[in-house]
Short mmCIF file of C-alpha atoms in Angstrom, two decimals:
data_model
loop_
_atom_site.label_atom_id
_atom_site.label_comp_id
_atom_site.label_asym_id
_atom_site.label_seq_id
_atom_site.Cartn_x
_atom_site.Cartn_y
_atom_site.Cartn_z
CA UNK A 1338 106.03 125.27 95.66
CA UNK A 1339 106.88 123.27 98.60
CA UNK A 1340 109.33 120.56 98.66
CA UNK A 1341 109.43 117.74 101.19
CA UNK A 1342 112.10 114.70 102.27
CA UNK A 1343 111.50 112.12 104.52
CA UNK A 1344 114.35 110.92 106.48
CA UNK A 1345 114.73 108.10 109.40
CA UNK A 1346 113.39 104.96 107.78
CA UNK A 1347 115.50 101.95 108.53
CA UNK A 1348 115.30 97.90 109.34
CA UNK A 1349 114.06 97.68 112.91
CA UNK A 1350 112.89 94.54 114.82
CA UNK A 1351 109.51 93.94 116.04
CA UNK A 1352 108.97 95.96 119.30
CA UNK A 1353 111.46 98.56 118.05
CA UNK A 1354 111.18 102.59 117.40
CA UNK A 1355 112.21 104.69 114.50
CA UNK A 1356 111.72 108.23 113.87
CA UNK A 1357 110.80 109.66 110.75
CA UNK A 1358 111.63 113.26 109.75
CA UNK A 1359 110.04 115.51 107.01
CA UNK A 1360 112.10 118.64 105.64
CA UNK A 1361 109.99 120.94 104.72
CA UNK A 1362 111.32 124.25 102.18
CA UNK A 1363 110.38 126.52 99.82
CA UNK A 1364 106.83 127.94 101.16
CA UNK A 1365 106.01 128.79 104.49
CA UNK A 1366 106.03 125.52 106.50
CA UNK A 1367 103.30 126.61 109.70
CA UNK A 1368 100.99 127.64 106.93
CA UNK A 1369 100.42 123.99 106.16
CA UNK A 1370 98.83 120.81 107.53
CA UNK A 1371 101.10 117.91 107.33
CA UNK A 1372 100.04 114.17 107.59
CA UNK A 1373 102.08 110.81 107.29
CA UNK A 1374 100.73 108.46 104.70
CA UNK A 1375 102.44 104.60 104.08
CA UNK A 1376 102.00 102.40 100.91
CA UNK A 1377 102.99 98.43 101.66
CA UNK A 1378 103.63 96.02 98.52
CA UNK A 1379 100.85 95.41 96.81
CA UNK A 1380 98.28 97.07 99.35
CA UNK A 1381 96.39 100.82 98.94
CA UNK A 1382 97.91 103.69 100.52
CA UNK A 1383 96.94 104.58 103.68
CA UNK A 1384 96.60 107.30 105.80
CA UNK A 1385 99.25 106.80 109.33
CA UNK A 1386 98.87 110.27 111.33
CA UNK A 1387 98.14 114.54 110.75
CA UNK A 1388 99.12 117.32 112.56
CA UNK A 1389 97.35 121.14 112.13
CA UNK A 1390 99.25 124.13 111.39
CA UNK A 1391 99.68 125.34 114.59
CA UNK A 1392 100.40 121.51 116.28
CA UNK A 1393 97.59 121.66 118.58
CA UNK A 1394 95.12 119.06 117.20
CA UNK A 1395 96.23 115.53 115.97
CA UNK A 1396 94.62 112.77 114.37
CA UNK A 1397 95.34 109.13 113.76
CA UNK A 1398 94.48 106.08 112.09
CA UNK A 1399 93.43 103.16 114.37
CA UNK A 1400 96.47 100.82 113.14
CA UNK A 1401 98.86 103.54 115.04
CA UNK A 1402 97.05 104.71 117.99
CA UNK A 1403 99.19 104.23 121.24
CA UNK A 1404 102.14 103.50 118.92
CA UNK A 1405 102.31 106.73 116.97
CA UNK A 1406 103.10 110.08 117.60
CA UNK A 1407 103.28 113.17 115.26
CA UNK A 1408 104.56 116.15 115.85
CA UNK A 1409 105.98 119.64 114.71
CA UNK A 1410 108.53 121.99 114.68
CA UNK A 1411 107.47 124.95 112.58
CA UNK A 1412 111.25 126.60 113.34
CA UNK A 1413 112.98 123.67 111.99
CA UNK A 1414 110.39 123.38 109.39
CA UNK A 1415 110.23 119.92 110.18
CA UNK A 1416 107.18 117.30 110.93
CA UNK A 1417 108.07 114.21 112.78
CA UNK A 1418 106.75 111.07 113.62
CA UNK A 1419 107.70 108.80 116.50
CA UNK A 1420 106.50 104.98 115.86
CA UNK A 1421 106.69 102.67 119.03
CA UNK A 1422 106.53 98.99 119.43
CA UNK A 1423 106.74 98.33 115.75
CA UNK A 1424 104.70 95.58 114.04
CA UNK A 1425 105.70 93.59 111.18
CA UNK A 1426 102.39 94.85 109.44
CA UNK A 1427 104.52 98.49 109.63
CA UNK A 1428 106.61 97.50 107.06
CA UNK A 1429 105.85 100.07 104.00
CA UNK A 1430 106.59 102.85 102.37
CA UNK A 1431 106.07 106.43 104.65
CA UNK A 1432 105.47 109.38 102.64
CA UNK A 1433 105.00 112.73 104.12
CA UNK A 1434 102.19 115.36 102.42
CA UNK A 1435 101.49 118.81 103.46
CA UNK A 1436 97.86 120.49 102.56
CA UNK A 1437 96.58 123.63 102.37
CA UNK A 1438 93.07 122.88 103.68
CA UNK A 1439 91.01 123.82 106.65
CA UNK A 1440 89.11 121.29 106.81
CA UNK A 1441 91.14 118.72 109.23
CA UNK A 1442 88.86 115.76 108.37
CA UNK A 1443 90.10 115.39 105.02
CA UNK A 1444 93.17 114.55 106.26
CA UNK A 1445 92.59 111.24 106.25
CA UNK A 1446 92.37 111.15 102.84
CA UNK A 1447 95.17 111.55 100.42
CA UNK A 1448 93.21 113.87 98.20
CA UNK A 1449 93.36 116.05 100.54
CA UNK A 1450 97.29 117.03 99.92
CA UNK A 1451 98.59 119.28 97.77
CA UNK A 1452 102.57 118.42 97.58
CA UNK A 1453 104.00 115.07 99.16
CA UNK A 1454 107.64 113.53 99.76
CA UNK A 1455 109.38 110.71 97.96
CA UNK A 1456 108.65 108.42 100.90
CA UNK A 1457 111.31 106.46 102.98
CA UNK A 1458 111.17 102.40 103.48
CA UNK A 1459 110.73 101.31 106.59
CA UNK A 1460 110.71 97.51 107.46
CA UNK A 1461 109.76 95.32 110.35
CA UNK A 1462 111.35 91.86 110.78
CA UNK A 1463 109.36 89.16 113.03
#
């Protein structure tokens, strides 16, 4: 079984950065897709940003585009994610999901995951 913790969350003003880590252990970590996932109060969770097994294709939703990056290091067994110019509709929780699948455009949906994180808060005063 794979376990995962996030790390980085924090209180950030608007226009501010955080990054967030995930801490992958127990199976191997490159054999897996990993995506970033956040659940505000009240509101569906939603899917933030994935990254393939190998790193070299990425995908993300429209809400982080230009803000977001995700990224890999398969030595550390860690998946990160870099969020720019933060909004306060960024406040949530970020959970971090790894998947066995192939098929990269599931990874939008949280179905698609097979183990996930406890999530870390991250919040965005105005």
């Amino acid at each position: 079984q794979v376990q995962l913790a996030e790390s980085g969350g924090g209180l950030v003003q608007a226009g501010g950065s955080l990054r967030l880590s995930c801490a992958a252990s127990g199976r191997t970590f490159s054999s897996y897709a990993m995506g970033w996932f956040r659940q505000a109060p009240g509101k569906e969770r939603e899917f933030v940003a994935a990254i393939s097994w190998g790193g070299g294709r990425v995908y993300y939703a429209d809400s982080g585009k230009g803000r977001f990056t995700i990224s890999r290091d398969n030595a550390k067994n860690t998946v990160y994610l870099q969020m720019n110019s933060l909004k306060p509709e960024d406040t949530a929780v970020y959970y971090c999901a790894a998947s066995e699948t192939s098929y990269y455009y599931t990874l939008t949906r949280g179905s698609a995951y097979d183990y996930w994180g406890q999530g870390t808060q991250v919040t965005v005063s105005s």
